[in-house]
């Protein structure tokens, strides 16, 4: 296990890399960045929540297990409220160093202004009245929760409450009340580390489900309509967390393999198994999904991170001359990013609309 570093900071606005460059910054230090807007009928409110689990010891650093959540929801009005920044300056600096190390070919630090972006979530905006389906999201291994921002904001704009979960220890960076924790992972995890990572995520997701009624948005959450979705290791964790949990009505697995345990996984509720046609791990994915009765969907001209905000990010970076076609293909595929994003939003949104009536 490698060491982690902690950078002390205060305000919590989440962390992500789901960013689209549009022009040179006024300071000349990089690009001005922008997230794709949600297309649903409602504006999006946002709140950030810190959870602790006194019953568990953090497997990576010891002490009480802590989580950070971003809760997105349809807002009644956003007038007078401010859009949340995607990254604090320290978070942006950490991500700028992390991204090209994790994905060779992404811009080196100082080339892209990762701290310039605003989300489409308005901090503290009043929620739209009513009881809404709840969707809980787990990101890919090594990713922070807001790499799922674009999809989550769109789901919220169509009337759901979406809870993005960060998993401190394997996430690239998570700002907690005590400071910024960075990932313990360097390179792909070995099998024992991956098992610890997923087992920890499963427990994290169950903690979130246990605490939904305590969250500030609980009055607009419908506890009878709860779904889980996740990307890569997050998809793996979501499916395993759903076993034997009658609170959950549907689960969407975005290209996470399901061979963590010796016996095949069994899920007795609606399951979306969504993968890309370009992922190098497709054989293992298909093998581990073989015994499951879930709805299978193939995302064409795409690669593994097309399910995340990289799907919009990387093509724009290529257009700006900041990444190569080879880097783009390896991360998100060569398809039209607008078409790909629309397909991901449509498939995931339709699945949950059908099964969380």
Tab-separated table of C-alpha atoms in Angstrom:
chain	number	residue	atom	x	y	z
A	1	UNK	CA	0.000	0.000	0.000
A	2	UNK	CA	1.406	3.411	-0.887
A	3	UNK	CA	1.230	6.510	1.268
A	4	UNK	CA	-1.240	9.352	0.922
A	5	UNK	CA	-0.773	13.062	1.493
A	6	UNK	CA	-3.132	15.468	3.166
A	7	UNK	CA	-3.549	19.101	2.162
A	8	UNK	CA	-5.488	21.174	4.686
A	9	UNK	CA	-8.286	23.309	3.305
A	10	UNK	CA	-11.754	24.471	4.280
A	11	UNK	CA	-14.722	24.968	1.946
A	12	UNK	CA	-16.182	21.802	0.423
A	13	UNK	CA	-17.387	22.035	-3.140
A	14	UNK	CA	-16.486	18.587	-4.495
A	15	UNK	CA	-13.858	17.628	-7.033
A	16	UNK	CA	-13.924	16.594	-10.663
A	17	UNK	CA	-12.453	16.747	-14.094
A	18	UNK	CA	-15.560	16.834	-16.241
A	19	UNK	CA	-14.556	19.960	-18.068
A	20	UNK	CA	-14.756	21.371	-21.577
A	21	UNK	CA	-12.304	24.052	-22.766
A	22	UNK	CA	-13.880	26.876	-24.713
A	23	UNK	CA	-11.303	29.671	-24.912
A	24	UNK	CA	-8.073	31.018	-23.477
A	25	UNK	CA	-8.376	32.278	-19.920
A	26	UNK	CA	-8.213	35.961	-19.146
A	27	UNK	CA	-5.027	35.392	-17.184
A	28	UNK	CA	-3.398	33.510	-20.034
A	29	UNK	CA	-2.713	30.565	-17.727
A	30	UNK	CA	-4.777	27.938	-19.507
A	31	UNK	CA	-8.250	27.246	-20.859
A	32	UNK	CA	-11.629	28.447	-19.619
A	33	UNK	CA	-13.627	25.277	-18.980
A	34	UNK	CA	-17.326	24.461	-19.104
A	35	UNK	CA	-19.486	21.437	-18.365
A	36	UNK	CA	-22.237	20.318	-20.770
A	37	UNK	CA	-25.563	21.623	-19.525
A	38	UNK	CA	-28.333	19.291	-18.351
A	39	UNK	CA	-31.316	19.176	-20.695
A	40	UNK	CA	-34.203	18.354	-18.334
A	41	UNK	CA	-36.990	20.786	-17.470
A	42	UNK	CA	-35.801	21.647	-13.948
A	43	UNK	CA	-32.839	23.714	-12.703
A	44	UNK	CA	-30.495	21.814	-10.416
A	45	UNK	CA	-29.810	22.480	-6.749
A	46	UNK	CA	-26.753	21.167	-4.956
A	47	UNK	CA	-25.688	20.407	-1.398
A	48	UNK	CA	-22.504	18.833	-0.050
A	49	UNK	CA	-22.684	16.401	2.878
A	50	UNK	CA	-20.036	14.888	5.158
A	51	UNK	CA	-20.752	11.458	6.707
A	52	UNK	CA	-18.837	9.424	9.282
A	53	UNK	CA	-19.190	5.765	10.218
A	54	UNK	CA	-17.972	5.252	13.802
A	55	UNK	CA	-18.529	1.502	13.417
A	56	UNK	CA	-15.828	1.175	10.741
A	57	UNK	CA	-12.101	1.826	10.606
A	58	UNK	CA	-10.812	3.382	7.395
A	59	UNK	CA	-8.804	0.595	5.699
A	60	UNK	CA	-6.325	2.993	4.086
A	61	UNK	CA	-5.320	5.391	6.869
A	62	UNK	CA	-7.019	4.158	10.044
A	63	UNK	CA	-9.442	6.165	12.153
A	64	UNK	CA	-13.156	6.609	11.619
A	65	UNK	CA	-14.375	6.079	8.065
A	66	UNK	CA	-15.469	9.352	6.427
A	67	UNK	CA	-17.371	10.028	3.214
A	68	UNK	CA	-18.179	13.099	1.139
A	69	UNK	CA	-21.398	13.333	-0.852
A	70	UNK	CA	-22.741	15.757	-3.410
A	71	UNK	CA	-26.547	15.753	-3.542
A	72	UNK	CA	-28.136	17.083	-6.739
A	73	UNK	CA	-31.884	17.638	-7.042
A	74	UNK	CA	-34.549	19.474	-9.051
A	75	UNK	CA	-34.820	22.992	-7.647
A	76	UNK	CA	-37.956	25.088	-7.238
A	77	UNK	CA	-35.971	28.225	-8.058
A	78	UNK	CA	-32.292	29.109	-8.400
A	79	UNK	CA	-32.732	32.869	-8.423
A	80	UNK	CA	-30.313	34.496	-6.017
A	81	UNK	CA	-28.232	31.333	-5.602
A	82	UNK	CA	-24.731	30.758	-6.979
A	83	UNK	CA	-23.447	27.912	-9.111
A	84	UNK	CA	-20.951	25.737	-7.265
A	85	UNK	CA	-17.340	25.754	-8.455
A	86	UNK	CA	-16.119	22.345	-9.542
A	87	UNK	CA	-12.693	22.530	-7.879
A	88	UNK	CA	-11.001	24.612	-5.241
A	89	UNK	CA	-7.515	25.870	-6.209
A	90	UNK	CA	-5.789	23.101	-4.231
A	91	UNK	CA	-8.074	20.447	-5.687
A	92	UNK	CA	-7.370	21.727	-9.184
A	93	UNK	CA	-3.635	21.611	-8.557
A	94	UNK	CA	-3.815	18.020	-7.323
A	95	UNK	CA	-5.956	16.916	-10.240
A	96	UNK	CA	-3.693	18.631	-12.772
A	97	UNK	CA	-0.830	16.455	-11.521
A	98	UNK	CA	-2.916	13.308	-11.138
A	99	UNK	CA	-4.700	13.208	-14.509
A	100	UNK	CA	-1.711	12.809	-16.885
A	101	UNK	CA	-0.168	10.240	-14.559
A	102	UNK	CA	-3.337	8.162	-14.531
A	103	UNK	CA	-4.066	8.696	-18.238
A	104	UNK	CA	-0.854	9.362	-20.198
A	105	UNK	CA	-1.479	11.862	-22.955
A	106	UNK	CA	-3.701	14.205	-20.962
A	107	UNK	CA	-2.289	17.735	-20.609
A	108	UNK	CA	0.536	18.314	-18.172
A	109	UNK	CA	0.063	20.654	-15.179
A	110	UNK	CA	-0.343	24.297	-16.162
A	111	UNK	CA	-1.731	23.620	-19.629
A	112	UNK	CA	-5.430	23.457	-18.674
A	113	UNK	CA	-7.111	25.694	-16.094
A	114	UNK	CA	-8.982	23.001	-14.176
A	115	UNK	CA	-10.049	25.471	-11.497
A	116	UNK	CA	-12.019	27.788	-13.804
A	117	UNK	CA	-15.189	25.716	-14.175
A	118	UNK	CA	-18.601	26.117	-12.576
A	119	UNK	CA	-21.047	23.243	-12.259
A	120	UNK	CA	-24.732	23.628	-13.130
A	121	UNK	CA	-25.689	23.000	-9.484
A	122	UNK	CA	-26.880	26.007	-7.466
A	123	UNK	CA	-25.683	25.766	-3.870
A	124	UNK	CA	-28.540	25.576	-1.373
A	125	UNK	CA	-31.343	26.276	-3.849
A	126	UNK	CA	-34.760	25.209	-2.476
A	127	UNK	CA	-35.897	21.797	-3.730
A	128	UNK	CA	-38.928	21.349	-5.924
A	129	UNK	CA	-41.790	20.036	-3.759
A	130	UNK	CA	-42.707	16.387	-4.067
A	131	UNK	CA	-41.206	12.966	-3.385
A	132	UNK	CA	-38.466	12.081	-5.853
A	133	UNK	CA	-36.705	8.843	-6.850
A	134	UNK	CA	-33.200	8.605	-5.384
A	135	UNK	CA	-30.157	7.479	-7.379
A	136	UNK	CA	-26.842	6.794	-5.633
A	137	UNK	CA	-23.640	6.865	-7.720
A	138	UNK	CA	-20.227	5.276	-7.141
A	139	UNK	CA	-17.407	6.447	-9.472
A	140	UNK	CA	-14.668	4.385	-11.060
A	141	UNK	CA	-11.603	3.274	-9.148
A	142	UNK	CA	-9.244	6.192	-8.587
A	143	UNK	CA	-11.883	8.697	-9.751
A	144	UNK	CA	-13.544	11.393	-7.674
A	145	UNK	CA	-17.320	11.544	-7.371
A	146	UNK	CA	-17.832	14.478	-9.675
A	147	UNK	CA	-16.358	12.751	-12.697
A	148	UNK	CA	-20.011	11.724	-12.900
A	149	UNK	CA	-21.320	15.296	-12.763
A	150	UNK	CA	-22.655	15.622	-16.313
A	151	UNK	CA	-24.840	12.512	-16.138
A	152	UNK	CA	-25.922	13.226	-12.549
A	153	UNK	CA	-26.964	16.811	-13.287
A	154	UNK	CA	-29.036	15.619	-16.221
A	155	UNK	CA	-30.735	12.934	-14.110
A	156	UNK	CA	-31.513	15.571	-11.465
A	157	UNK	CA	-32.852	17.982	-14.078
A	158	UNK	CA	-35.383	15.291	-15.017
A	159	UNK	CA	-36.749	15.045	-11.495
A	160	UNK	CA	-34.484	12.715	-9.491
A	161	UNK	CA	-32.388	13.233	-6.384
A	162	UNK	CA	-28.858	12.062	-7.203
A	163	UNK	CA	-26.264	11.309	-4.520
A	164	UNK	CA	-22.650	11.250	-5.723
A	165	UNK	CA	-20.416	9.309	-3.321
A	166	UNK	CA	-16.681	9.833	-2.914
A	167	UNK	CA	-14.630	6.941	-1.533
A	168	UNK	CA	-11.620	8.478	0.287
A	169	UNK	CA	-8.467	6.465	-0.113
A	170	UNK	CA	-8.888	5.376	-3.717
A	171	UNK	CA	-10.446	8.601	-5.086
A	172	UNK	CA	-7.953	10.955	-6.732
A	173	UNK	CA	-8.789	13.722	-4.261
A	174	UNK	CA	-11.525	14.223	-1.667
A	175	UNK	CA	-11.804	17.375	0.408
A	176	UNK	CA	-12.929	16.500	3.925
A	177	UNK	CA	-13.483	18.928	6.813
A	178	UNK	CA	-9.964	18.104	8.025
A	179	UNK	CA	-8.282	18.547	4.650
A	180	UNK	CA	-7.747	17.092	1.211
A	181	UNK	CA	-7.056	13.374	1.002
A	182	UNK	CA	-5.428	11.997	-2.108
A	183	UNK	CA	-5.395	8.492	-3.530
A	184	UNK	CA	-3.273	5.687	-2.125
A	185	UNK	CA	-3.286	4.014	-5.545
A	186	UNK	CA	-0.414	4.260	-7.984
A	187	UNK	CA	-1.142	2.287	-11.118
A	188	UNK	CA	-3.679	-0.548	-11.381
A	189	UNK	CA	-4.369	-2.160	-7.990
A	190	UNK	CA	-3.285	-5.732	-7.305
A	191	UNK	CA	-6.102	-8.241	-6.638
A	192	UNK	CA	-5.934	-7.876	-2.831
A	193	UNK	CA	-6.022	-4.078	-3.034
A	194	UNK	CA	-8.891	-4.160	-5.511
A	195	UNK	CA	-10.840	-6.481	-3.220
A	196	UNK	CA	-10.282	-4.096	-0.294
A	197	UNK	CA	-11.313	-1.178	-2.486
A	198	UNK	CA	-14.581	-2.759	-3.615
A	199	UNK	CA	-15.453	-4.184	-0.203
A	200	UNK	CA	-14.936	-0.690	1.249
A	201	UNK	CA	-17.133	0.837	-1.455
A	202	UNK	CA	-19.902	-1.697	-0.781
A	203	UNK	CA	-19.877	-0.724	2.899
A	204	UNK	CA	-19.810	2.974	1.925
A	205	UNK	CA	-22.873	2.586	-0.291
A	206	UNK	CA	-24.772	0.736	2.416
A	207	UNK	CA	-23.899	3.508	4.870
A	208	UNK	CA	-25.345	6.082	2.461
A	209	UNK	CA	-28.529	4.034	2.089
A	210	UNK	CA	-28.783	3.767	5.871
A	211	UNK	CA	-28.411	7.540	6.266
A	212	UNK	CA	-30.668	8.799	3.480
A	213	UNK	CA	-33.382	9.663	5.982
A	214	UNK	CA	-30.902	11.876	7.861
A	215	UNK	CA	-29.796	13.927	4.855
A	216	UNK	CA	-31.001	17.532	4.453
A	217	UNK	CA	-32.950	16.561	1.316
A	218	UNK	CA	-34.726	13.624	3.010
A	219	UNK	CA	-38.178	15.298	2.810
A	220	UNK	CA	-38.086	15.153	-0.998
A	221	UNK	CA	-36.586	11.648	-1.233
A	222	UNK	CA	-38.882	8.704	-1.890
A	223	UNK	CA	-37.460	5.792	0.109
A	224	UNK	CA	-39.577	3.373	-1.938
A	225	UNK	CA	-37.813	4.344	-5.182
A	226	UNK	CA	-34.059	3.952	-4.780
A	227	UNK	CA	-31.538	2.934	-7.437
A	228	UNK	CA	-27.779	2.435	-7.522
A	229	UNK	CA	-25.488	3.089	-10.455
A	230	UNK	CA	-21.751	3.129	-10.862
A	231	UNK	CA	-18.910	3.181	-13.344
A	232	UNK	CA	-16.157	0.551	-13.526
A	233	UNK	CA	-15.246	-0.383	-9.913
A	234	UNK	CA	-18.263	1.691	-8.898
A	235	UNK	CA	-20.483	-0.502	-11.069
A	236	UNK	CA	-18.949	-3.582	-9.488
A	237	UNK	CA	-19.644	-2.190	-6.006
A	238	UNK	CA	-23.188	-1.141	-6.898
A	239	UNK	CA	-24.176	-4.621	-8.072
A	240	UNK	CA	-22.657	-6.383	-5.061
A	241	UNK	CA	-24.178	-3.834	-2.672
A	242	UNK	CA	-27.614	-4.534	-4.171
A	243	UNK	CA	-27.568	-8.227	-3.283
A	244	UNK	CA	-30.154	-9.015	-0.608
A	245	UNK	CA	-30.943	-5.304	-0.074
A	246	UNK	CA	-34.671	-4.936	-0.506
A	247	UNK	CA	-34.484	-1.143	-0.372
A	248	UNK	CA	-33.168	-1.053	-3.931
A	249	UNK	CA	-35.438	-1.132	-6.944
A	250	UNK	CA	-32.901	-1.121	-9.805
A	251	UNK	CA	-29.148	-1.156	-10.467
A	252	UNK	CA	-27.107	0.119	-13.427
A	253	UNK	CA	-23.583	-1.199	-13.974
A	254	UNK	CA	-21.534	0.940	-16.366
A	255	UNK	CA	-18.761	-1.439	-17.418
A	256	UNK	CA	-17.781	-2.928	-14.078
A	257	UNK	CA	-16.755	-6.602	-13.995
A	258	UNK	CA	-18.537	-8.964	-11.603
A	259	UNK	CA	-16.034	-11.701	-10.763
A	260	UNK	CA	-14.872	-10.351	-7.416
A	261	UNK	CA	-15.955	-13.458	-5.489
A	262	UNK	CA	-15.593	-17.161	-6.388
A	263	UNK	CA	-19.353	-17.735	-6.706
A	264	UNK	CA	-21.371	-15.928	-9.413
A	265	UNK	CA	-23.229	-12.835	-8.295
A	266	UNK	CA	-27.028	-13.042	-8.174
A	267	UNK	CA	-29.237	-9.974	-8.441
A	268	UNK	CA	-33.013	-10.407	-8.305
A	269	UNK	CA	-34.050	-6.924	-9.385
A	270	UNK	CA	-33.818	-4.968	-12.667
A	271	UNK	CA	-30.213	-4.662	-13.811
A	272	UNK	CA	-28.699	-2.597	-16.610
A	273	UNK	CA	-25.400	-3.953	-17.959
A	274	UNK	CA	-23.972	-1.182	-20.117
A	275	UNK	CA	-20.562	-1.443	-21.806
A	276	UNK	CA	-18.549	0.125	-24.606
A	277	UNK	CA	-17.384	-1.577	-27.762
A	278	UNK	CA	-13.782	-0.401	-27.372
A	279	UNK	CA	-12.828	-1.422	-23.819
A	280	UNK	CA	-9.817	-3.722	-23.701
A	281	UNK	CA	-11.363	-5.601	-20.777
A	282	UNK	CA	-14.515	-6.502	-22.739
A	283	UNK	CA	-13.800	-10.241	-22.640
A	284	UNK	CA	-13.608	-10.315	-18.865
A	285	UNK	CA	-16.671	-8.083	-18.617
A	286	UNK	CA	-18.768	-10.357	-20.824
A	287	UNK	CA	-17.576	-13.494	-19.048
A	288	UNK	CA	-18.448	-12.125	-15.621
A	289	UNK	CA	-21.875	-10.982	-16.846
A	290	UNK	CA	-22.715	-14.250	-18.611
A	291	UNK	CA	-25.035	-15.722	-15.966
A	292	UNK	CA	-26.958	-12.522	-15.262
A	293	UNK	CA	-30.411	-11.798	-16.729
A	294	UNK	CA	-29.926	-8.034	-16.907
A	295	UNK	CA	-30.633	-5.676	-19.799
A	296	UNK	CA	-27.481	-5.507	-21.973
A	297	UNK	CA	-26.609	-2.374	-23.948
A	298	UNK	CA	-23.526	-1.701	-26.089
A	299	UNK	CA	-22.255	1.870	-26.509
A	300	UNK	CA	-20.840	2.156	-30.034
A	301	UNK	CA	-17.602	3.927	-31.050
A	302	UNK	CA	-16.770	4.418	-27.379
A	303	UNK	CA	-14.253	3.402	-24.736
A	304	UNK	CA	-14.294	2.914	-20.979
A	305	UNK	CA	-14.350	6.540	-19.748
A	306	UNK	CA	-17.073	7.614	-22.166
A	307	UNK	CA	-19.499	7.006	-19.284
A	308	UNK	CA	-17.822	9.773	-17.304
A	309	UNK	CA	-17.279	13.452	-17.964
A	310	UNK	CA	-14.156	12.536	-19.882
A	311	UNK	CA	-16.568	11.562	-22.655
A	312	UNK	CA	-17.136	15.267	-23.308
A	313	UNK	CA	-13.760	16.462	-22.122
A	314	UNK	CA	-11.299	14.536	-24.224
A	315	UNK	CA	-12.752	15.215	-27.679
A	316	UNK	CA	-12.710	18.965	-26.933
A	317	UNK	CA	-9.136	18.715	-25.706
A	318	UNK	CA	-8.244	17.039	-28.999
A	319	UNK	CA	-9.973	19.808	-30.949
A	320	UNK	CA	-7.923	22.327	-28.967
A	321	UNK	CA	-4.759	20.444	-29.893
A	322	UNK	CA	-4.110	19.364	-26.312
A	323	UNK	CA	-4.480	15.597	-26.752
A	324	UNK	CA	-3.906	13.253	-29.674
A	325	UNK	CA	-6.405	11.078	-31.492
A	326	UNK	CA	-4.697	8.054	-29.941
A	327	UNK	CA	-5.242	9.389	-26.423
A	328	UNK	CA	-8.862	10.157	-27.212
A	329	UNK	CA	-9.514	6.676	-28.619
A	330	UNK	CA	-7.884	5.003	-25.615
A	331	UNK	CA	-10.007	6.912	-23.133
A	332	UNK	CA	-13.410	7.560	-24.688
A	333	UNK	CA	-13.375	6.215	-28.248
A	334	UNK	CA	-13.682	8.059	-31.532
A	335	UNK	CA	-17.447	8.626	-31.644
A	336	UNK	CA	-19.183	11.995	-31.700
A	337	UNK	CA	-19.155	13.098	-28.027
A	338	UNK	CA	-22.546	14.801	-28.341
A	339	UNK	CA	-24.127	11.599	-29.654
A	340	UNK	CA	-22.363	9.462	-27.041
A	341	UNK	CA	-23.413	11.691	-24.149
A	342	UNK	CA	-27.015	11.765	-25.359
A	343	UNK	CA	-27.058	7.964	-25.599
A	344	UNK	CA	-25.650	7.472	-22.102
A	345	UNK	CA	-28.144	9.945	-20.649
A	346	UNK	CA	-31.036	8.370	-22.528
A	347	UNK	CA	-30.237	4.771	-21.664
A	348	UNK	CA	-29.578	5.359	-17.957
A	349	UNK	CA	-32.471	7.791	-17.546
A	350	UNK	CA	-34.936	5.531	-19.343
A	351	UNK	CA	-33.846	2.479	-17.347
A	352	UNK	CA	-34.487	4.141	-14.000
A	353	UNK	CA	-37.690	5.796	-15.221
A	354	UNK	CA	-39.044	2.378	-16.192
A	355	UNK	CA	-38.085	0.551	-12.993
A	356	UNK	CA	-38.519	3.260	-10.347
A	357	UNK	CA	-42.049	4.213	-11.288
